[in-house]
Short mmCIF file of C-alpha atoms in Angstrom, two decimals:
data_model
loop_
_atom_site.label_atom_id
_atom_site.label_comp_id
_atom_site.label_asym_id
_atom_site.label_seq_id
_atom_site.Cartn_x
_atom_site.Cartn_y
_atom_site.Cartn_z
CA UNK A 1 0.00 0.00 0.00
CA UNK A 2 1.23 3.48 -0.80
CA UNK A 3 0.72 6.11 1.84
CA UNK A 4 -0.03 9.70 0.92
CA UNK A 5 -0.54 11.09 4.41
CA UNK A 6 1.38 14.08 5.71
CA UNK A 7 4.81 13.59 7.15
CA UNK A 8 5.63 15.27 10.43
CA UNK A 9 7.16 18.63 9.63
CA UNK A 10 7.27 20.08 13.15
CA UNK A 11 6.98 18.94 16.74
CA UNK A 12 4.50 20.31 19.26
CA UNK A 13 6.72 23.28 19.96
CA UNK A 14 7.19 24.16 16.31
CA UNK A 15 10.67 22.66 16.01
CA UNK A 16 11.52 20.95 12.72
CA UNK A 17 10.90 17.22 12.72
CA UNK A 18 12.87 14.45 11.09
CA UNK A 19 11.47 12.92 7.96
CA UNK A 20 12.71 11.33 4.78
CA UNK A 21 9.80 10.92 2.39
CA UNK A 22 7.71 9.84 5.35
CA UNK A 23 9.97 6.92 6.29
CA UNK A 24 12.49 7.00 9.07
CA UNK A 25 14.27 4.60 11.37
CA UNK A 26 14.89 5.51 14.98
CA UNK A 27 18.38 4.41 16.16
CA UNK A 28 18.43 3.75 19.92
CA UNK A 29 20.87 5.80 21.95
CA UNK A 30 21.48 2.95 24.40
CA UNK A 31 25.02 1.66 23.97
CA UNK A 32 25.66 4.21 21.17
CA UNK A 33 25.47 1.37 18.63
CA UNK A 34 25.04 3.63 15.67
CA UNK A 35 26.75 1.16 13.41
CA UNK A 36 24.49 -1.74 14.34
CA UNK A 37 22.65 -3.21 11.35
CA UNK A 38 19.03 -3.43 12.51
CA UNK A 39 17.70 -5.23 9.45
CA UNK A 40 19.12 -6.43 6.18
CA UNK A 41 17.74 -7.92 3.01
CA UNK A 42 20.99 -9.79 2.51
CA UNK A 43 21.44 -13.51 1.96
CA UNK A 44 22.29 -14.53 5.57
CA UNK A 45 24.76 -17.03 4.12
CA UNK A 46 22.60 -18.11 1.21
CA UNK A 47 23.70 -17.67 -2.38
CA UNK A 48 23.00 -14.04 -3.26
CA UNK A 49 22.52 -15.00 -6.90
CA UNK A 50 19.49 -17.18 -6.19
CA UNK A 51 16.34 -15.29 -7.15
CA UNK A 52 13.66 -14.98 -4.49
CA UNK A 53 9.96 -14.23 -4.88
CA UNK A 54 9.26 -10.49 -4.73
CA UNK A 55 6.23 -8.35 -3.99
CA UNK A 56 6.05 -7.45 -7.69
CA UNK A 57 5.79 -11.16 -8.51
CA UNK A 58 2.54 -11.10 -6.53
CA UNK A 59 1.31 -8.20 -8.62
CA UNK A 60 2.11 -5.24 -6.35
CA UNK A 61 4.38 -2.46 -7.61
CA UNK A 62 5.64 -0.16 -4.88
CA UNK A 63 7.44 1.90 -7.53
CA UNK A 64 4.18 2.56 -9.41
CA UNK A 65 2.55 3.72 -6.18
CA UNK A 66 5.40 6.13 -5.54
CA UNK A 67 5.08 7.47 -9.07
CA UNK A 68 1.37 8.11 -8.51
CA UNK A 69 2.13 10.05 -5.33
CA UNK A 70 4.64 12.25 -7.14
CA UNK A 71 2.14 13.00 -9.89
CA UNK A 72 -0.44 14.02 -7.28
CA UNK A 73 1.68 16.25 -5.07
CA UNK A 74 1.15 19.58 -6.80
CA UNK A 75 -2.61 19.05 -6.97
CA UNK A 76 -2.78 18.13 -3.30
CA UNK A 77 -0.71 21.13 -2.24
CA UNK A 78 -3.16 23.48 -3.94
CA UNK A 79 -5.95 22.28 -1.61
CA UNK A 80 -4.11 23.02 1.61
CA UNK A 81 -5.43 25.50 4.08
CA UNK A 82 -3.02 27.38 6.39
CA UNK A 83 -3.78 24.92 9.21
CA UNK A 84 -2.07 22.01 7.45
CA UNK A 85 1.19 20.96 9.08
CA UNK A 86 4.01 19.10 7.32
CA UNK A 87 4.04 17.51 3.88
CA UNK A 88 2.94 14.37 2.05
CA UNK A 89 4.60 11.10 3.00
CA UNK A 90 4.19 10.54 6.73
CA UNK A 91 2.08 8.15 8.72
CA UNK A 92 -0.62 10.67 9.59
CA UNK A 93 -1.99 13.94 8.29
CA UNK A 94 -1.63 16.86 10.68
CA UNK A 95 -4.04 19.77 10.98
CA UNK A 96 -3.66 22.58 13.50
CA UNK A 97 -7.13 23.46 14.79
CA UNK A 98 -7.31 27.13 15.78
CA UNK A 99 -9.15 26.73 19.08
CA UNK A 100 -9.12 30.50 19.67
CA UNK A 101 -11.39 30.91 16.66
CA UNK A 102 -14.26 29.00 18.30
CA UNK A 103 -16.20 29.28 21.55
CA UNK A 104 -17.47 25.68 21.74
CA UNK A 105 -16.12 23.81 18.72
CA UNK A 106 -17.76 20.51 17.79
CA UNK A 107 -16.02 18.24 15.29
CA UNK A 108 -18.21 16.64 12.63
CA UNK A 109 -17.18 13.65 10.52
CA UNK A 110 -18.56 11.88 7.47
CA UNK A 111 -17.44 8.99 5.28
CA UNK A 112 -18.76 7.84 1.92
CA UNK A 113 -18.00 6.50 -1.55
CA UNK A 114 -19.57 6.95 -4.98
CA UNK A 115 -21.14 3.53 -5.52
CA UNK A 116 -21.35 1.96 -8.94
CA UNK A 117 -20.94 5.26 -10.78
CA UNK A 118 -17.34 4.01 -10.79
CA UNK A 119 -18.34 1.33 -13.30
CA UNK A 120 -19.31 4.05 -15.79
CA UNK A 121 -16.01 5.89 -15.28
CA UNK A 122 -14.04 2.68 -15.81
CA UNK A 123 -16.02 1.70 -18.90
CA UNK A 124 -15.42 5.13 -20.45
CA UNK A 125 -11.82 5.34 -19.25
CA UNK A 126 -12.53 8.79 -17.78
CA UNK A 127 -11.23 9.13 -14.24
CA UNK A 128 -10.74 12.84 -13.50
CA UNK A 129 -14.28 13.66 -12.34
CA UNK A 130 -15.22 10.75 -10.09
CA UNK A 131 -13.17 12.31 -7.30
CA UNK A 132 -15.40 15.39 -7.39
CA UNK A 133 -18.35 13.08 -6.73
CA UNK A 134 -16.54 11.59 -3.76
CA UNK A 135 -15.83 14.96 -2.16
CA UNK A 136 -19.40 16.12 -2.73
CA UNK A 137 -20.84 13.07 -1.01
CA UNK A 138 -18.71 13.72 2.06
CA UNK A 139 -18.60 17.52 2.46
CA UNK A 140 -22.26 18.13 1.71
CA UNK A 141 -23.15 15.70 4.49
CA UNK A 142 -20.88 17.71 6.79
CA UNK A 143 -22.41 21.06 5.91
CA UNK A 144 -25.90 19.66 6.53
CA UNK A 145 -25.30 20.15 10.26
CA UNK A 146 -23.71 23.55 9.67
CA UNK A 147 -20.11 22.32 9.84
CA UNK A 148 -17.32 23.84 7.78
CA UNK A 149 -15.34 21.05 6.07
CA UNK A 150 -11.72 21.23 7.21
CA UNK A 151 -9.99 18.28 5.58
CA UNK A 152 -10.56 15.01 3.76
CA UNK A 153 -8.66 11.71 3.55
CA UNK A 154 -9.16 9.42 0.58
CA UNK A 155 -8.69 5.70 -0.04
CA UNK A 156 -8.14 4.23 -3.50
CA UNK A 157 -8.13 0.44 -3.95
CA UNK A 158 -7.26 -0.92 -7.37
CA UNK A 159 -6.33 -4.13 -9.14
CA UNK A 160 -3.22 -2.50 -10.56
CA UNK A 161 -1.63 0.84 -9.73
CA UNK A 162 -1.37 2.70 -13.02
CA UNK A 163 0.28 5.99 -11.97
CA UNK A 164 -1.45 8.19 -14.55
CA UNK A 165 -4.87 6.73 -13.73
CA UNK A 166 -4.39 7.10 -9.97
CA UNK A 167 -3.18 10.66 -10.55
CA UNK A 168 -6.34 11.42 -12.55
CA UNK A 169 -8.54 10.07 -9.77
CA UNK A 170 -6.58 12.02 -7.19
CA UNK A 171 -6.72 15.18 -9.28
CA UNK A 172 -10.52 14.98 -9.26
CA UNK A 173 -10.50 14.58 -5.48
CA UNK A 174 -8.19 17.58 -5.18
CA UNK A 175 -10.46 19.65 -7.44
CA UNK A 176 -13.44 18.75 -5.28
CA UNK A 177 -11.59 19.76 -2.13
CA UNK A 178 -10.71 23.13 -3.64
CA UNK A 179 -14.37 23.72 -4.58
CA UNK A 180 -15.39 22.82 -1.02
CA UNK A 181 -12.65 24.89 0.63
CA UNK A 182 -11.16 21.94 2.52
CA UNK A 183 -7.70 20.39 2.49
CA UNK A 184 -6.88 17.02 0.97
CA UNK A 185 -4.80 16.03 3.94
CA UNK A 186 -3.65 12.62 2.77
CA UNK A 187 -4.81 9.17 1.80
CA UNK A 188 -3.94 5.65 0.83
CA UNK A 189 -3.57 3.79 -2.46
CA UNK A 190 -3.81 0.01 -2.19
CA UNK A 191 -3.09 -2.53 -4.92
CA UNK A 192 -5.23 -5.69 -4.76
CA UNK A 193 -4.08 -8.07 -7.50
CA UNK A 194 -6.12 -11.24 -7.75
CA UNK A 195 -9.00 -9.56 -5.95
CA UNK A 196 -9.77 -6.82 -8.45
CA UNK A 197 -9.17 -6.77 -12.19
CA UNK A 198 -6.27 -4.55 -13.33
CA UNK A 199 -8.69 -1.89 -14.60
CA UNK A 200 -10.94 -1.98 -11.53
CA UNK A 201 -10.80 0.43 -8.62
CA UNK A 202 -12.93 1.69 -5.77
CA UNK A 203 -12.65 4.92 -3.81
CA UNK A 204 -13.87 6.23 -0.50
CA UNK A 205 -13.27 9.30 1.60
CA UNK A 206 -13.60 10.55 5.15
CA UNK A 207 -13.97 14.22 5.98
CA UNK A 208 -13.81 16.23 9.19
CA UNK A 209 -15.44 19.59 9.81
CA UNK A 210 -16.11 21.94 12.69
CA UNK A 211 -19.19 23.82 13.89
CA UNK A 212 -19.96 25.94 16.92
CA UNK A 213 -22.11 23.95 19.33
CA UNK A 214 -24.69 26.75 19.42
CA UNK A 215 -24.88 26.86 15.62
CA UNK A 216 -25.58 23.18 14.86
CA UNK A 217 -28.43 22.90 12.36
CA UNK A 218 -31.11 20.23 12.56
CA UNK A 219 -34.58 19.17 13.56
CA UNK A 220 -34.51 21.05 16.87
CA UNK A 221 -34.66 24.35 14.96
CA UNK A 222 -37.38 23.51 12.43
CA UNK A 223 -40.72 25.20 13.13
CA UNK A 224 -44.23 25.39 11.72
CA UNK A 225 -44.30 28.20 9.17
CA UNK A 226 -40.77 27.63 7.85
CA UNK A 227 -40.37 27.21 4.10
CA UNK A 228 -38.37 24.65 2.14
CA UNK A 229 -35.99 25.92 -0.53
CA UNK A 230 -34.71 23.56 -3.25
CA UNK A 231 -31.32 23.76 -4.93
CA UNK A 232 -31.07 22.21 -8.38
CA UNK A 233 -28.87 19.13 -8.78
CA UNK A 234 -26.46 18.69 -11.67
CA UNK A 235 -28.16 15.40 -12.53
CA UNK A 236 -28.15 11.96 -10.96
CA UNK A 237 -25.23 12.90 -8.70
CA UNK A 238 -23.94 9.60 -7.22
CA UNK A 239 -27.00 7.59 -6.25
CA UNK A 240 -29.08 4.92 -7.94
CA UNK A 241 -26.47 3.85 -10.49
CA UNK A 242 -27.09 0.14 -10.01
CA UNK A 243 -30.69 0.70 -11.07
CA UNK A 244 -29.61 3.05 -13.88
CA UNK A 245 -27.16 0.52 -15.26
CA UNK A 246 -29.77 -2.23 -15.03
CA UNK A 247 -32.51 -0.38 -16.93
CA UNK A 248 -30.41 1.56 -19.44
CA UNK A 249 -27.34 -0.55 -20.17
CA UNK A 250 -28.85 -3.94 -19.34
CA UNK A 251 -32.52 -4.32 -20.24
CA UNK A 252 -32.53 -1.08 -22.26
CA UNK A 253 -29.50 -2.15 -24.33
CA UNK A 254 -28.28 1.45 -24.61
CA UNK A 255 -24.64 2.29 -25.30
CA UNK A 256 -22.60 4.80 -23.34
CA UNK A 257 -21.52 6.47 -26.59
CA UNK A 258 -25.12 6.85 -27.81
CA UNK A 259 -26.15 10.47 -28.38
CA UNK A 260 -29.44 11.14 -26.56
CA UNK A 261 -31.44 13.90 -28.23
CA UNK A 262 -33.22 14.88 -25.02
CA UNK A 263 -29.90 15.79 -23.36
CA UNK A 264 -29.08 18.39 -26.03
CA UNK A 265 -25.68 19.60 -27.33
CA UNK A 266 -24.96 16.19 -28.92
CA UNK A 267 -24.46 14.83 -25.43
CA UNK A 268 -23.93 11.09 -25.02
CA UNK A 269 -25.43 8.87 -22.38
CA UNK A 270 -22.00 8.27 -20.86
CA UNK A 271 -21.29 11.99 -20.58
CA UNK A 272 -24.60 12.56 -18.85
CA UNK A 273 -24.04 9.70 -16.41
CA UNK A 274 -20.57 11.03 -15.52
CA UNK A 275 -21.75 14.60 -14.84
CA UNK A 276 -20.00 15.50 -11.56
CA UNK A 277 -22.05 15.93 -8.41
CA UNK A 278 -22.67 19.55 -7.47
CA UNK A 279 -20.79 20.65 -4.34
CA UNK A 280 -22.93 22.99 -2.22
CA UNK A 281 -20.73 23.30 0.87
CA UNK A 282 -19.31 26.80 0.43
CA UNK A 283 -22.60 28.24 -0.81
CA UNK A 284 -24.50 26.75 2.13
CA UNK A 285 -21.96 28.00 4.66
CA UNK A 286 -22.24 31.51 3.28
CA UNK A 287 -26.03 31.21 3.17
CA UNK A 288 -26.04 30.36 6.88
CA UNK A 289 -24.27 33.65 7.65
CA UNK A 290 -26.69 35.68 5.50
CA UNK A 291 -30.06 34.11 6.32
CA UNK A 292 -31.78 32.28 9.15
CA UNK A 293 -31.32 28.67 8.11
CA UNK A 294 -32.84 26.09 10.43
CA UNK A 295 -31.83 22.89 8.63
CA UNK A 296 -30.17 21.53 5.51
CA UNK A 297 -30.92 18.16 3.89
CA UNK A 298 -28.42 16.65 1.45
CA UNK A 299 -30.50 14.66 -1.05
CA UNK A 300 -28.72 11.34 -1.69
CA UNK A 301 -29.89 7.73 -1.33
CA UNK A 302 -33.52 7.74 -0.21
CA UNK A 303 -34.35 10.73 -2.37
CA UNK A 304 -36.20 13.84 -1.26
CA UNK A 305 -38.60 12.19 1.24
CA UNK A 306 -35.93 9.91 2.71
CA UNK A 307 -33.54 12.75 3.46
CA UNK A 308 -35.84 15.65 4.30
CA UNK A 309 -37.53 13.53 6.95
CA UNK A 310 -34.20 13.35 8.79
CA UNK A 311 -34.45 17.03 9.77
CA UNK A 312 -38.11 17.05 10.84
CA UNK A 313 -39.19 17.03 14.49
CA UNK A 314 -42.11 14.80 15.41
CA UNK A 315 -44.70 17.60 15.55
CA UNK A 316 -44.34 18.88 11.97
CA UNK A 317 -44.66 17.67 8.38
CA UNK A 318 -42.92 18.98 5.28
CA UNK A 319 -45.11 19.48 2.22
CA UNK A 320 -43.14 19.27 -1.05
CA UNK A 321 -44.94 20.39 -4.22
CA UNK A 322 -43.73 18.55 -7.33
CA UNK A 323 -45.38 21.12 -9.61
CA UNK A 324 -42.71 23.69 -8.70
CA UNK A 325 -40.02 22.05 -10.83
CA UNK A 326 -39.24 19.76 -13.73
CA UNK A 327 -36.59 17.03 -13.25
CA UNK A 328 -33.80 16.81 -15.83
CA UNK A 329 -34.36 14.52 -18.87
CA UNK A 330 -32.14 11.75 -17.45
CA UNK A 331 -34.76 10.98 -14.80
CA UNK A 332 -37.55 10.63 -17.36
CA UNK A 333 -35.32 8.40 -19.51
CA UNK A 334 -34.67 6.07 -16.57
CA UNK A 335 -38.34 6.05 -15.57
CA UNK A 336 -39.68 5.23 -19.03
CA UNK A 337 -36.98 2.73 -20.02
CA UNK A 338 -37.32 0.88 -16.74
CA UNK A 339 -41.07 1.34 -16.35
CA UNK A 340 -40.38 2.50 -12.80
CA UNK A 341 -43.24 3.90 -10.74
CA UNK A 342 -43.07 7.35 -9.17
CA UNK A 343 -42.64 6.11 -5.62
CA UNK A 344 -39.62 4.00 -6.56
CA UNK A 345 -38.09 6.90 -8.51
CA UNK A 346 -38.51 9.30 -5.60
CA UNK A 347 -37.10 6.86 -3.06
CA UNK A 348 -34.01 6.20 -5.21
CA UNK A 349 -33.07 9.42 -7.03
CA UNK A 350 -32.75 13.10 -6.17
CA UNK A 351 -35.21 13.96 -8.99
CA UNK A 352 -33.39 17.20 -9.77
CA UNK A 353 -32.83 18.52 -6.26
CA UNK A 354 -29.43 18.12 -4.62
CA UNK A 355 -29.87 20.13 -1.43
CA UNK A 356 -32.83 21.41 0.58
CA UNK A 357 -32.75 24.33 3.00
CA UNK A 358 -35.39 24.94 5.66
CA UNK A 359 -35.47 28.68 6.38
CA UNK A 360 -37.80 31.15 8.05
CA UNK A 361 -40.63 32.48 5.90
CA UNK A 362 -39.26 35.99 6.42
CA UNK A 363 -35.92 34.99 4.85
CA UNK A 364 -37.32 32.99 1.93
CA UNK A 365 -36.92 35.72 -0.71
CA UNK A 366 -33.51 36.68 0.61
CA UNK A 367 -32.41 33.05 0.46
CA UNK A 368 -33.54 32.71 -3.15
CA UNK A 369 -31.80 35.95 -4.15
CA UNK A 370 -28.58 34.88 -2.44
CA UNK A 371 -28.48 31.45 -4.09
CA UNK A 372 -29.35 32.87 -7.50
CA UNK A 373 -26.49 35.32 -7.10
CA UNK A 374 -24.18 32.36 -6.49
CA UNK A 375 -25.28 30.69 -9.72
CA UNK A 376 -27.51 28.08 -8.08
CA UNK A 377 -30.98 27.54 -9.50
CA UNK A 378 -33.23 27.64 -6.44
CA UNK A 379 -36.95 27.88 -5.73
CA UNK A 380 -39.47 27.48 -2.91
CA UNK A 381 -40.52 23.86 -3.10
CA UNK A 382 -42.61 23.52 0.02
CA UNK A 383 -43.45 24.48 3.59
CA UNK A 384 -43.46 23.16 7.14
CA UNK A 385 -46.89 22.51 8.68
CA UNK A 386 -48.21 20.82 11.79
CA UNK A 387 -47.93 17.05 11.53
CA UNK A 388 -46.18 13.94 12.79
CA UNK A 389 -42.68 14.04 11.29
CA UNK A 390 -43.52 13.02 7.71
CA UNK A 391 -42.81 14.31 4.21
CA UNK A 392 -45.89 14.82 2.04
CA UNK A 393 -45.17 14.77 -1.70
CA UNK A 394 -48.03 16.55 -3.52
CA UNK A 395 -48.81 17.66 -7.07
CA UNK A 396 -47.21 16.50 -10.31
CA UNK A 397 -44.01 17.54 -12.07
CA UNK A 398 -44.31 20.08 -14.85
CA UNK A 399 -43.84 18.75 -18.36
CA UNK A 400 -43.03 20.09 -21.82
#
C-alpha cells in the first residue's frame, strides 16, 4: 500500500521534525550502537545469486505507487489551508485546529463513496471527475449540520496501480476539495491483484469539519411556518447507479456512446451519467451567515422524502410540491426505459434537487436571491406545517 498522508514537519513546539519521504528509522541511543545493522535484506549465508519471490511477482508495484504520489503532489498542495502541518509522505496527516477561533467547537465527521458510478467511469476510461463526486458526497453531508469542512482523507483500492490513472482520480478529489474549501490532507492507495481486475478500482473518503455547538443545524430548529428551498442538482449525482445501469445498459440495451437527443448539445449517455455531483458546501456555509437557516438536507440515497424527513421534528410535516419544478431529462429516460413507478423513482433518485434548505418564511426571498447570485438555481418547493414528522409529496411535475 502506498501512503499519501502528511509527514511530520514540526513537533508540538514548532521545532523541525525528522522525515525522509515519510519513512524513518529511529536508532536507539542505548550503547551508542550507531553502526548496528538493525535489518538487512541480505542472503544470511545463502547464495545471493538465487532469485527470491518479490512483492512485484505477486502483482504489487511499490514503484508505481510512488510514481502516482509524485504525480499528485502539486494538486494536493493546492488544496491546503493554512492549518495544514508538514508535507505528504508521513504516517498521519496533521491539521492545527485554531481553538481561539471558536467558543465551543464541535467536530463533525462523514465517510462515503460513490457507488457503482465508478463502473461508468471505468467503462469510459474517464477518471478525472469521479473524485469530485466523492468529495461532494462527504462535504455536503458535513455542511448539513452547519459544519465547515476542514480536511478530507481518501482511499483508492485498485487491481493495478497505473500511476497516470491514480493521478487522474486524485486530481478529481483535489479539485473537489478546492471547490469545497477543505484540504486534501492525505490518503492511501492500495493494490489488490487477484481480488480486483487490473482496470478496476474503488474509492472512499472521510472528511472532518467543525461547527460551533450553538450553531448546529437540525430538527430542533425547524418550526411550523418555515419554508423549504430547493437547490437544483447537476443530474443523478452519485445515487441509484445500479438501477440506472440495469434499466439503461442492461434491459434497455443502450450504449454509453449513444447520443441522446433529449440531453441536447450532442451529449452522449455516458457523458450525462458522468456529470460530476454539485458541491454545495461553500454556498450553504455563506447562506447560513446571510439568512436564518434552520436545517439543511443533502439529497442522496432515499431521495427527497428519505432525506428531508431526517431534519423534521415529530410535531411537523414537510409538504413538497412537485409542480414547482421539472426534473432533468435523465430521470424521465430512466423512468420510461425501466417502467419504474413514481414512488420508486422518488425513493431512489434526487429527482433534480441536490440540497434542501429549511429557512424562516421571512428569509425565503432573501435566500432565493442569495443562491441565484451564487449561480444556483433555487426555488421554494414547500413548507413546514403541523404534523407527525412526515414528508408529504403533492402535485405532479411540470412537463413540456
